[in-house]
GROMACS .gro file of C-alpha atoms in nm:
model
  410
    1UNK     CA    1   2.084  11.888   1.571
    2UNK     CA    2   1.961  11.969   1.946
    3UNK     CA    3   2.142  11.871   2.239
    4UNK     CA    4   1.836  11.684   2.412
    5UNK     CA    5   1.968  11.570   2.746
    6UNK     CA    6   2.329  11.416   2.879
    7UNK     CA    7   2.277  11.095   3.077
    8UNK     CA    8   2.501  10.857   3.279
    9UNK     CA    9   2.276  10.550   3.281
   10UNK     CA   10   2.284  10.239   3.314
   11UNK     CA   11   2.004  10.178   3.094
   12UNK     CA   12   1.884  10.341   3.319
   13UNK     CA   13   1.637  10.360   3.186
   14UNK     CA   14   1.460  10.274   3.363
   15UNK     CA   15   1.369   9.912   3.146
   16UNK     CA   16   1.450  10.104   2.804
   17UNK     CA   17   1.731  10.052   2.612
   18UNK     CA   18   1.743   9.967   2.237
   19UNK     CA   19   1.993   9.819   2.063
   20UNK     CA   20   1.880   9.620   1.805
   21UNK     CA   21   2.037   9.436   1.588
   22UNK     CA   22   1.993   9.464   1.169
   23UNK     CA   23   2.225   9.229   1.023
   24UNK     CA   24   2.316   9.336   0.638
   25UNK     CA   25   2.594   9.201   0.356
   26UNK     CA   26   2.725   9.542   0.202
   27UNK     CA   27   2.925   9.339  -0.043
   28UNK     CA   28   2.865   9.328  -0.393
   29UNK     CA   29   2.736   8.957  -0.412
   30UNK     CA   30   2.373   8.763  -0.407
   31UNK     CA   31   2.354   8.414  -0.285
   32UNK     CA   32   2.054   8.219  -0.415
   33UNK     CA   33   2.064   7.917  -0.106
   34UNK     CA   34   1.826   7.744  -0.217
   35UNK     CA   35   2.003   7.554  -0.534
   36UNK     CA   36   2.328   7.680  -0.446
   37UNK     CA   37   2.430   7.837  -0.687
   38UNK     CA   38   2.603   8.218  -0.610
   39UNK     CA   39   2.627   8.465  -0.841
   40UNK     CA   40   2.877   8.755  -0.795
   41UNK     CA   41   3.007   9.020  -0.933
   42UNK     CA   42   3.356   8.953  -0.791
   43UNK     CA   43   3.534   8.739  -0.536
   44UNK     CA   44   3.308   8.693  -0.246
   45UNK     CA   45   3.682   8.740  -0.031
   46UNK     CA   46   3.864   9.022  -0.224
   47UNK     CA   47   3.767   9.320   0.028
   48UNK     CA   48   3.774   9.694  -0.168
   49UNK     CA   49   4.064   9.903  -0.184
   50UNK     CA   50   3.887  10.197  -0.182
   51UNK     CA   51   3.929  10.444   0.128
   52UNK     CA   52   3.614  10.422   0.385
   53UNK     CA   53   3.522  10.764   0.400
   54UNK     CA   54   3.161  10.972   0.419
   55UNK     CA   55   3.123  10.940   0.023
   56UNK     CA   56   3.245  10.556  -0.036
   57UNK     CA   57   2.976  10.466   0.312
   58UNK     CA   58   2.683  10.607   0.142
   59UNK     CA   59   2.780  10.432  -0.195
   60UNK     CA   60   2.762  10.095  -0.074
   61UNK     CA   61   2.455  10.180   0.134
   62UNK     CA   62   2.272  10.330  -0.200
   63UNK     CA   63   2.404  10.002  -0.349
   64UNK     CA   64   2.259   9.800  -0.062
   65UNK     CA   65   1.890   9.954  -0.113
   66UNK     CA   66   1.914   9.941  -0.486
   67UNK     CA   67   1.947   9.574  -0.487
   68UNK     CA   68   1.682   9.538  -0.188
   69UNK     CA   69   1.433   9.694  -0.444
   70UNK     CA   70   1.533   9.508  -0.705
   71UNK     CA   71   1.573   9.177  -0.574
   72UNK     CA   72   1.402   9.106  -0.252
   73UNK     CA   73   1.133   8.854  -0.336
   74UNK     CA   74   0.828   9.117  -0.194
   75UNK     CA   75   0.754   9.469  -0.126
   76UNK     CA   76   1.032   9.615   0.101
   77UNK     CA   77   0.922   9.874   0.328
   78UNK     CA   78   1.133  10.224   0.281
   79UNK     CA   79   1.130  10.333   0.665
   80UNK     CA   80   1.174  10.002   0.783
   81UNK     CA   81   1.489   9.962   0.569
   82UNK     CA   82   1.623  10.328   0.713
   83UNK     CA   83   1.566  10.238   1.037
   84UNK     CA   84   1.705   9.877   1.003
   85UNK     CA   85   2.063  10.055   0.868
   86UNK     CA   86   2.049  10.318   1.138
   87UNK     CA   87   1.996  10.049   1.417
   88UNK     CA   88   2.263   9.841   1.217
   89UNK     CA   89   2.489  10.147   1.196
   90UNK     CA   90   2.498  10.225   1.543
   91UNK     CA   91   2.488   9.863   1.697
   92UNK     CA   92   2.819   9.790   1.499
   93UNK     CA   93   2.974   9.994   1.798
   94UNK     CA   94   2.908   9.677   2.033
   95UNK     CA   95   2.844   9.958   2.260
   96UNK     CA   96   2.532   9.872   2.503
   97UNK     CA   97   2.480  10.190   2.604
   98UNK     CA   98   2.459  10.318   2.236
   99UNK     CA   99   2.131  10.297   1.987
  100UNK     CA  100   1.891  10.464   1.800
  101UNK     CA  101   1.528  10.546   1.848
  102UNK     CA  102   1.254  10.519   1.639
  103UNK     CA  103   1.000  10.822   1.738
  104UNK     CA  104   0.786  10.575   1.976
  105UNK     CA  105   1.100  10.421   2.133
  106UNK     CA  106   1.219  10.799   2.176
  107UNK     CA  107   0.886  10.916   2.355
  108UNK     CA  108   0.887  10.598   2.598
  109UNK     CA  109   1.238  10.677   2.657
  110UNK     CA  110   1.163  11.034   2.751
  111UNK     CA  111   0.895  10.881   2.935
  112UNK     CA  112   1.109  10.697   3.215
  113UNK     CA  113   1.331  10.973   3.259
  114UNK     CA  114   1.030  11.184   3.313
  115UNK     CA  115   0.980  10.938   3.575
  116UNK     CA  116   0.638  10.773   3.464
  117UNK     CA  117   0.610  10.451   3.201
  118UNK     CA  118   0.410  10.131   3.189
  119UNK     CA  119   0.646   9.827   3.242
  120UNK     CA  120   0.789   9.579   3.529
  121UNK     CA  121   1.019   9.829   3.657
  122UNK     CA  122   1.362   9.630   3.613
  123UNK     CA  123   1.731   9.908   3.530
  124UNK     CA  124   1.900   9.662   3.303
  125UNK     CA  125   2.216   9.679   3.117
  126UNK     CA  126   2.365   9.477   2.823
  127UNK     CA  127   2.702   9.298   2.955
  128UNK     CA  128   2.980   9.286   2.718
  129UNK     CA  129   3.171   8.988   2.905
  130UNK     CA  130   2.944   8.739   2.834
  131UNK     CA  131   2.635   8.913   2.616
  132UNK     CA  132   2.331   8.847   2.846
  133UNK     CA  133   2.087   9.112   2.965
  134UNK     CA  134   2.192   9.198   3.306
  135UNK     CA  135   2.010   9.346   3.598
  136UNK     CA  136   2.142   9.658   3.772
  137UNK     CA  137   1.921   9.697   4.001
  138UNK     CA  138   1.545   9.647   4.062
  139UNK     CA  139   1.300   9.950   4.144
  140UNK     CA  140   1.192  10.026   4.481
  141UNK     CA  141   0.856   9.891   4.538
  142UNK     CA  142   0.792   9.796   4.166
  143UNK     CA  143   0.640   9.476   4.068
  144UNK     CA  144   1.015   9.347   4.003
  145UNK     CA  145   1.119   9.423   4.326
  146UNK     CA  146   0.804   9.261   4.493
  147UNK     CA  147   0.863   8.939   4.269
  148UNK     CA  148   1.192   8.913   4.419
  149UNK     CA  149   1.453   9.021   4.128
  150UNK     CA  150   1.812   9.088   4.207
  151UNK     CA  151   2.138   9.275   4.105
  152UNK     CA  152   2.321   9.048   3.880
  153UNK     CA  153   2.032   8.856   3.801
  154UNK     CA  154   2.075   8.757   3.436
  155UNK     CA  155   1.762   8.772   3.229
  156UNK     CA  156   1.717   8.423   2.964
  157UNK     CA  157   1.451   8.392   2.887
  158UNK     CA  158   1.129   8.605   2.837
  159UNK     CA  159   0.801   8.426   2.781
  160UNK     CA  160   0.995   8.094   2.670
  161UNK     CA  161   1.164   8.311   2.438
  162UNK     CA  162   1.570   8.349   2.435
  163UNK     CA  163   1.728   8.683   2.451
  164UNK     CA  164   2.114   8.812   2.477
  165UNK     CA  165   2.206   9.181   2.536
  166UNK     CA  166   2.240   9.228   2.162
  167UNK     CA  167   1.854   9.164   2.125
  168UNK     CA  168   1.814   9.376   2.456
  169UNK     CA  169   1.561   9.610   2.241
  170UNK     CA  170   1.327   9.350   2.164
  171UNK     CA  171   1.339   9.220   2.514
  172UNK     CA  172   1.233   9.548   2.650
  173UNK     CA  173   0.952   9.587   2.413
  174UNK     CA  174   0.804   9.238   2.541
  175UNK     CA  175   0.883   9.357   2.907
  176UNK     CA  176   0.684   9.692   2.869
  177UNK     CA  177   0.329   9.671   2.719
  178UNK     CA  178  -0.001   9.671   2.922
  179UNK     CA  179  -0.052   9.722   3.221
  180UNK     CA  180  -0.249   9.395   3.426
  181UNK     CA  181  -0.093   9.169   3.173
  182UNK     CA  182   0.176   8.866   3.272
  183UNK     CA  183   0.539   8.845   3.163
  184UNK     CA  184   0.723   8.518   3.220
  185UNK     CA  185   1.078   8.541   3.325
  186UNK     CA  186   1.382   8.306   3.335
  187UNK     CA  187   1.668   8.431   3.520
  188UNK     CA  188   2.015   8.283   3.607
  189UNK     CA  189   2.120   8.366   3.949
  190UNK     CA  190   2.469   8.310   4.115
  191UNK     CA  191   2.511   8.256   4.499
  192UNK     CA  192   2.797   8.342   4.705
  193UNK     CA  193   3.005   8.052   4.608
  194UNK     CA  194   2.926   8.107   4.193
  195UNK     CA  195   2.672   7.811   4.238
  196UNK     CA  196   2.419   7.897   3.921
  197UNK     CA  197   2.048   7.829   3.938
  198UNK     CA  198   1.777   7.912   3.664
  199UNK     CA  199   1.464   8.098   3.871
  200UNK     CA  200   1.116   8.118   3.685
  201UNK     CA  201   0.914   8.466   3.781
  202UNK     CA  202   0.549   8.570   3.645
  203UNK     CA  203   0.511   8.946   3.704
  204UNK     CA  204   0.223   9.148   3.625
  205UNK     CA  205   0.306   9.486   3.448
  206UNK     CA  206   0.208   9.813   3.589
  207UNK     CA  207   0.199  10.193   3.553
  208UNK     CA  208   0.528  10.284   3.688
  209UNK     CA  209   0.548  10.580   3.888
  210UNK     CA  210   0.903  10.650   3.968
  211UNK     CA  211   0.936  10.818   4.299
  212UNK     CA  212   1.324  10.864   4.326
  213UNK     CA  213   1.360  10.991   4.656
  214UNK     CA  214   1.233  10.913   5.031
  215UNK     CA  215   1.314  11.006   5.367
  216UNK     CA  216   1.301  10.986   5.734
  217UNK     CA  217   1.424  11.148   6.045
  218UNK     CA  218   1.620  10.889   6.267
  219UNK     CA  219   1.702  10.949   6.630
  220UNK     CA  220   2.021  11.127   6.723
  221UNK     CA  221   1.910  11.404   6.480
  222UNK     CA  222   2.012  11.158   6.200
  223UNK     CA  223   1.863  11.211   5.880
  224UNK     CA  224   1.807  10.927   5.614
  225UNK     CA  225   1.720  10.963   5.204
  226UNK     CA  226   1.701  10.721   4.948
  227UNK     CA  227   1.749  10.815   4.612
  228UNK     CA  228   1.672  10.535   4.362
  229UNK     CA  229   1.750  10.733   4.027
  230UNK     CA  230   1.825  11.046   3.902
  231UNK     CA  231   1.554  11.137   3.706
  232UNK     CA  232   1.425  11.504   3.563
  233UNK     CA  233   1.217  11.520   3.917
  234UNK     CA  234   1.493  11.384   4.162
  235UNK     CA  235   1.683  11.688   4.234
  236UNK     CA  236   1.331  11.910   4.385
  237UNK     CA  237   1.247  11.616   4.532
  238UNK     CA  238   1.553  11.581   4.714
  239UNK     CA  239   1.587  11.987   4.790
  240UNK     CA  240   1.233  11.984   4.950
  241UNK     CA  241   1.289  11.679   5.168
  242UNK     CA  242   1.646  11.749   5.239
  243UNK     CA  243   1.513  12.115   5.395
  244UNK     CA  244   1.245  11.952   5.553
  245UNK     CA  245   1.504  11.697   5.760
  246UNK     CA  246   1.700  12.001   5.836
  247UNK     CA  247   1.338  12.217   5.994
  248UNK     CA  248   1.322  11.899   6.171
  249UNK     CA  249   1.653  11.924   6.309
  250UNK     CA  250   1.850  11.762   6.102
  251UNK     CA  251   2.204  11.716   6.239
  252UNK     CA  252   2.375  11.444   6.014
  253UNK     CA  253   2.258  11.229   5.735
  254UNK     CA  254   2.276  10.884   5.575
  255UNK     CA  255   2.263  10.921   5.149
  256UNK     CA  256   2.119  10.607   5.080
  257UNK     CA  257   2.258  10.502   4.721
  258UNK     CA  258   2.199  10.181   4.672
  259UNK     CA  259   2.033   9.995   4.332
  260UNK     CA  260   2.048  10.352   4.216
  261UNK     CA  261   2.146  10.303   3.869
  262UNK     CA  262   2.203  10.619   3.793
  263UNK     CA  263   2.067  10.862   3.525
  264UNK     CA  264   2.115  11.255   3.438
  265UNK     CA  265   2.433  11.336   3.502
  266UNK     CA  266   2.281  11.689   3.572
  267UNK     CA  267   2.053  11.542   3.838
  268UNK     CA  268   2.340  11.411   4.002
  269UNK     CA  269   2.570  11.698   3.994
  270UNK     CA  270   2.285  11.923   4.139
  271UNK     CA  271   2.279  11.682   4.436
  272UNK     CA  272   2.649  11.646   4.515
  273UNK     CA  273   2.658  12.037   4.472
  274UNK     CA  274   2.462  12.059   4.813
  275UNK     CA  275   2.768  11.903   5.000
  276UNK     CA  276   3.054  12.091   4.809
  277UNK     CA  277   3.167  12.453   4.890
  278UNK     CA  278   3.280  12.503   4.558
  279UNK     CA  279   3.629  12.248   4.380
  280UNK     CA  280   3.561  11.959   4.147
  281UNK     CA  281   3.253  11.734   4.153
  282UNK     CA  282   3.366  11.557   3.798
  283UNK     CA  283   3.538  11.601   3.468
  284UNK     CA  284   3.516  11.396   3.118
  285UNK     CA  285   3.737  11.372   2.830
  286UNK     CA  286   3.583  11.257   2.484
  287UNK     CA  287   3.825  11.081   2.202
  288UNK     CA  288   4.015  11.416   2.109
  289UNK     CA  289   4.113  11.447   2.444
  290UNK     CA  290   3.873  11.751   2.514
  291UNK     CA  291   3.785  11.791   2.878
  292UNK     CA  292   3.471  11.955   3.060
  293UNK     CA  293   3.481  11.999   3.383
  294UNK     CA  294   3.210  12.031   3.651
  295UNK     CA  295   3.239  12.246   3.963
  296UNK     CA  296   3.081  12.323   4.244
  297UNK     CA  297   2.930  12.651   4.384
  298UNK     CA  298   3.010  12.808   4.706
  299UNK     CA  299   2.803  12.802   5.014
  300UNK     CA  300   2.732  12.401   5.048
  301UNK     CA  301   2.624  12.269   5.389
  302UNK     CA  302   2.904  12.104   5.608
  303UNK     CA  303   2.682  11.845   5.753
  304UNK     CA  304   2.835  11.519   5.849
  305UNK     CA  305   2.759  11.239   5.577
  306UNK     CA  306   2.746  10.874   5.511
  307UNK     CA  307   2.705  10.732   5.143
  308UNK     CA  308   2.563  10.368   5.148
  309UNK     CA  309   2.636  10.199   4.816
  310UNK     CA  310   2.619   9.891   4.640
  311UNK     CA  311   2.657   9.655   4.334
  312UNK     CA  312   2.382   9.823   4.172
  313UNK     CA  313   2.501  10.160   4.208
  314UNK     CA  314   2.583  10.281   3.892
  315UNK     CA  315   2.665  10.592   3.639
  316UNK     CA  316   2.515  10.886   3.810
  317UNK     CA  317   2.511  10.745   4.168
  318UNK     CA  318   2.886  10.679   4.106
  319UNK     CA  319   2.954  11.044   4.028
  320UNK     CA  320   2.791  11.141   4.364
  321UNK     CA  321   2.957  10.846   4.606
  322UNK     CA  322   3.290  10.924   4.378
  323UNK     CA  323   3.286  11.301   4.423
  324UNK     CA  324   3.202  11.283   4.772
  325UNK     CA  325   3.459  11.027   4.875
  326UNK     CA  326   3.780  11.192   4.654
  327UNK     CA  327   3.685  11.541   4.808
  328UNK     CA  328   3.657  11.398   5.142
  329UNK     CA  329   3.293  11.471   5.213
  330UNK     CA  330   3.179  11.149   5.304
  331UNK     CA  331   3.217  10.817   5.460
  332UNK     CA  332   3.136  10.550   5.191
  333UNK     CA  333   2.980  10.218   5.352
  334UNK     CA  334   2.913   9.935   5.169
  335UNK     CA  335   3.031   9.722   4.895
  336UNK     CA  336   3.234   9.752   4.553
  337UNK     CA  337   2.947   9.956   4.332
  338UNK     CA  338   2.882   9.842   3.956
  339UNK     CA  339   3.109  10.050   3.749
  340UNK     CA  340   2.972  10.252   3.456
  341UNK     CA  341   3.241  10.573   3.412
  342UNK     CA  342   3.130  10.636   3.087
  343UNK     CA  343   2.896  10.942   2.915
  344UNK     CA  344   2.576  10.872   2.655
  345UNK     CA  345   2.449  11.222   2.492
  346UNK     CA  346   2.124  11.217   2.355
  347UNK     CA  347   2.082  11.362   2.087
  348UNK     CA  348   1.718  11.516   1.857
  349UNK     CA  349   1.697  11.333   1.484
  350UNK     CA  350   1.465  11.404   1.216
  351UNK     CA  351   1.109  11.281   1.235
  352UNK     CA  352   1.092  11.271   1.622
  353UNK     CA  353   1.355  11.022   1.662
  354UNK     CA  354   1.637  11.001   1.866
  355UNK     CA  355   2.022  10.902   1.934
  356UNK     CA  356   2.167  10.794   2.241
  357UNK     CA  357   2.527  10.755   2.196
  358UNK     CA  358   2.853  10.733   2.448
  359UNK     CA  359   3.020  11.030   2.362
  360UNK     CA  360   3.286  11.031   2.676
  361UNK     CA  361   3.412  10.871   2.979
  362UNK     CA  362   3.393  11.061   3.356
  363UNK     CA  363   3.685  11.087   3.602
  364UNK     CA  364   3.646  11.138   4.014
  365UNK     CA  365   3.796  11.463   4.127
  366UNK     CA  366   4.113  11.255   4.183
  367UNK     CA  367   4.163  11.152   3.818
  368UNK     CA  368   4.002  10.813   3.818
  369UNK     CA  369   3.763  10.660   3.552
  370UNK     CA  370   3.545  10.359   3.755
  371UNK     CA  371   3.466  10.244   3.429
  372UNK     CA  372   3.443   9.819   3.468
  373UNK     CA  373   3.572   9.863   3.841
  374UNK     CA  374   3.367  10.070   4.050
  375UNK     CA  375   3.399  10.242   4.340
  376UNK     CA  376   3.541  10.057   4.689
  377UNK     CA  377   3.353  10.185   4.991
  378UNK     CA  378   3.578  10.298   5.280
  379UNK     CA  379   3.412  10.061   5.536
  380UNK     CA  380   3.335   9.773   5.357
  381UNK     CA  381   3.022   9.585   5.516
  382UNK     CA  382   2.797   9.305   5.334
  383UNK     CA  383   2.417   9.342   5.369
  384UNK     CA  384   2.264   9.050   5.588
  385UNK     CA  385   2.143   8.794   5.412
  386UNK     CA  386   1.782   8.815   5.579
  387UNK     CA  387   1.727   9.153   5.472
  388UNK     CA  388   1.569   9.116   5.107
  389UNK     CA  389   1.452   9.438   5.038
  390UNK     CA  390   1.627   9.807   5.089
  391UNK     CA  391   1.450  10.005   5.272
  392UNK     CA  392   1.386  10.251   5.584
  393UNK     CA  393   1.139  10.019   5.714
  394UNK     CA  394   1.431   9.791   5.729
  395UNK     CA  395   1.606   9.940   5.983
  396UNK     CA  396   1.681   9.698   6.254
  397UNK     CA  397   1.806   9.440   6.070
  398UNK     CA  398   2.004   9.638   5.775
  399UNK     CA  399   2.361   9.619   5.952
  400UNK     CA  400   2.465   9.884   5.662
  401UNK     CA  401   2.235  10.129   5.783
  402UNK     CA  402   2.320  10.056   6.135
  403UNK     CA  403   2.668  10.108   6.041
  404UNK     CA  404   2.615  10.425   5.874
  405UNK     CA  405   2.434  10.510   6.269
  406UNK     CA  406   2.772  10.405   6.417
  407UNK     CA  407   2.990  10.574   6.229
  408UNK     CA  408   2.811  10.945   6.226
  409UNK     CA  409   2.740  10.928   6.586
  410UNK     CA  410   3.148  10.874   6.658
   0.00000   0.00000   0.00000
């Protein structure tokens, strides 16, 4: 089995995450509902006393497609079935961040990380607390961020249909399709004071090309870039532009990390190792306590920097604003970011499918795991409410950015 690629997404994805679920009875019973009567082999509440290992799973799983075929009242597909007890398998985890691909859900997932799918253009992640689809954070310039979508926006309804983070899977596969065509959705939105309001949107889906990273040269020699997600491309992206600033005489810079929910942990790592002249960028432990660290190299630039992060700022942007603040590299400016401290590996299955499973959690160089708190910024500063989108082109009224200004030219 192949190592494919290590992630720290939100679900990230970039509007791809799977986690359907198959709902089976493994027990030894069959329930005719329609006359009521039940026939069983034994007690429908005495549980088995046998041991749950490798050998006992498979039996009741044999058992399970035996009486399918035999008693399902039409043809059973075969690969449905498999995939419908590998979903099943994996979903019992309740982990959001956890599922299995079929071989066309792994290629579109390869797709956004490859930075290039067909879709709205929505990061969303499944919330435990209170199982509704939640959105991390809109993409720049995407046909969700021009229809006005937020972080924290909570996704209800899709086309008149309902959907909860445990049917996440199928909402994404009504969310992507083709391009030019209308999706209808219902979101619940919160205010300030926890006031809740249902909003209706109709956005037309497009060809999604994911540029992660933009920049501009500010007066004072400041230098600004954006990264929106740390995709296979992000980290050339962000050497060639970063070089470019510093041609132009580059003095000081603004990392603008904000709605960047996350993605390859490599990515990420790459970028904070521009900043670090060699120590700890991060470290994870698994379940048998196993730790892998991540270092830096020698020879990083000491350039003065300020992070700029927010709710959505999650998983891989964390590692960066989290490595930079413990190691004293940066100013952080902002508000409290989302919180994902936990690793997904990816991993190659047979017939060109795939599994995406949380095999870890991350710690800061100071031994913290953000997981379900997040990061505090060291200057705390709320975005004005008149600036609705995040951008450059922003720049007078974005107080955080003007902030950020402040604070470097000090």
């Amino acid at each position: 089995m192949k190592l494919k690629k290590i992630l720290i997404t939100i679900l990230v994805l970039a509007l791809f995450l799977t986690s359907n679920v198959i709902s089976y009875n493994l027990g030894n019973s069959s329930k005719k509902l329609a006359d009521k009567k039940i026939i069983a082999k034994k007690d429908d509440n005495e549980k088995s006393s046998k041991k749950i290992n490798d050998e006992y799973v498979l039996e009741r799983i044999n058992e399970v497609k035996r009486m399918i075929d035999k008693n399902y009242y039409k043809k059973a597909d075969d690969y449905d079935v498999l995939i419908g007890m590998l979903k099943g398998a994996v979903n019992s985890l309740k982990d959001p961040y956890s599922y299995y691909m079929t071989e066309d859900e792994y290629k579109k997932f390869n797709e956004e990380t490859d930075g290039e799918f067909a879709g709205l253009g929505i990061y969303v992640s499944g919330s435990i607390d209170d199982n509704l689809i939640t959105v991390v954070a809109p993409m720049k310039g995407t046909p969700a961020d021009r229809a006005g979508l937020k972080t924290d926006d909570k996704i209800i309804k899709i086309n008149g249909k309902d959907f909860t983070a445990d049917k996440m899977d199928d909402a994404v596969k009504i969310m992507r399709g083709k391009p030019g065509e209308k999706v209808k959705i219902t979101v619940l939105r919160r205010d300030e004071n926890g006031k809740a309001k249902f909003i209706d949107f109709e956005i037309v889906r497009e060809i999604i090309k994911v540029q992660t990273v933009s920049s501009k040269l500010l007066k004072d020699n400041i230098g600004y870039i954006s990264i929106s997600g740390f995709d296979t491309p992000t980290y050339n992206d962000f050497d060639k532009q970063y070089k470019e600033l510093k041609k132009q005489g580059m003095k000081k810079l603004i990392l603008d990390l904000r709605n960047n929910p996350g993605g390859l942990l490599t990515t990420s790592t790459q970028v904070v190792n521009t900043f670090l002249d060699g120590g700890l960028i991060m470290y994870t432990l698994d379940k048998q306590n196993n730790k892998e660290t991540i270092n830096a190299t020698k020879g990083a630039d000491d350039i003065k920097i300020v992070v700029l992060v927010n709710k959505g700022s999650a998983s891989a942007s964390e590692i960066v604003a989290g490595a930079l603040k413990d190691r004293k590299r940066a100013t952080i400016i902002g508000t409290q970011t989302f919180g994902k401290g936990i690793v997904q590996t990816v991993f190659n299955m047979p017939d060109g499918e795939g599994l995406k499973l949380t095999t870890s959690a991350y710690y800061t160089p100071s031994g913290v795991n953000i997981h379900g708190k997040g990061i505090a910024p060291d200057i705390k500063v709320e975005l004005n409410k008149e600036v609705k989108t995040i951008s450059i082109d922003n720049l007078a009224k974005d107080n955080q950015i003007q902030k950020a200004i402040e604070i470097l030219n000090k």
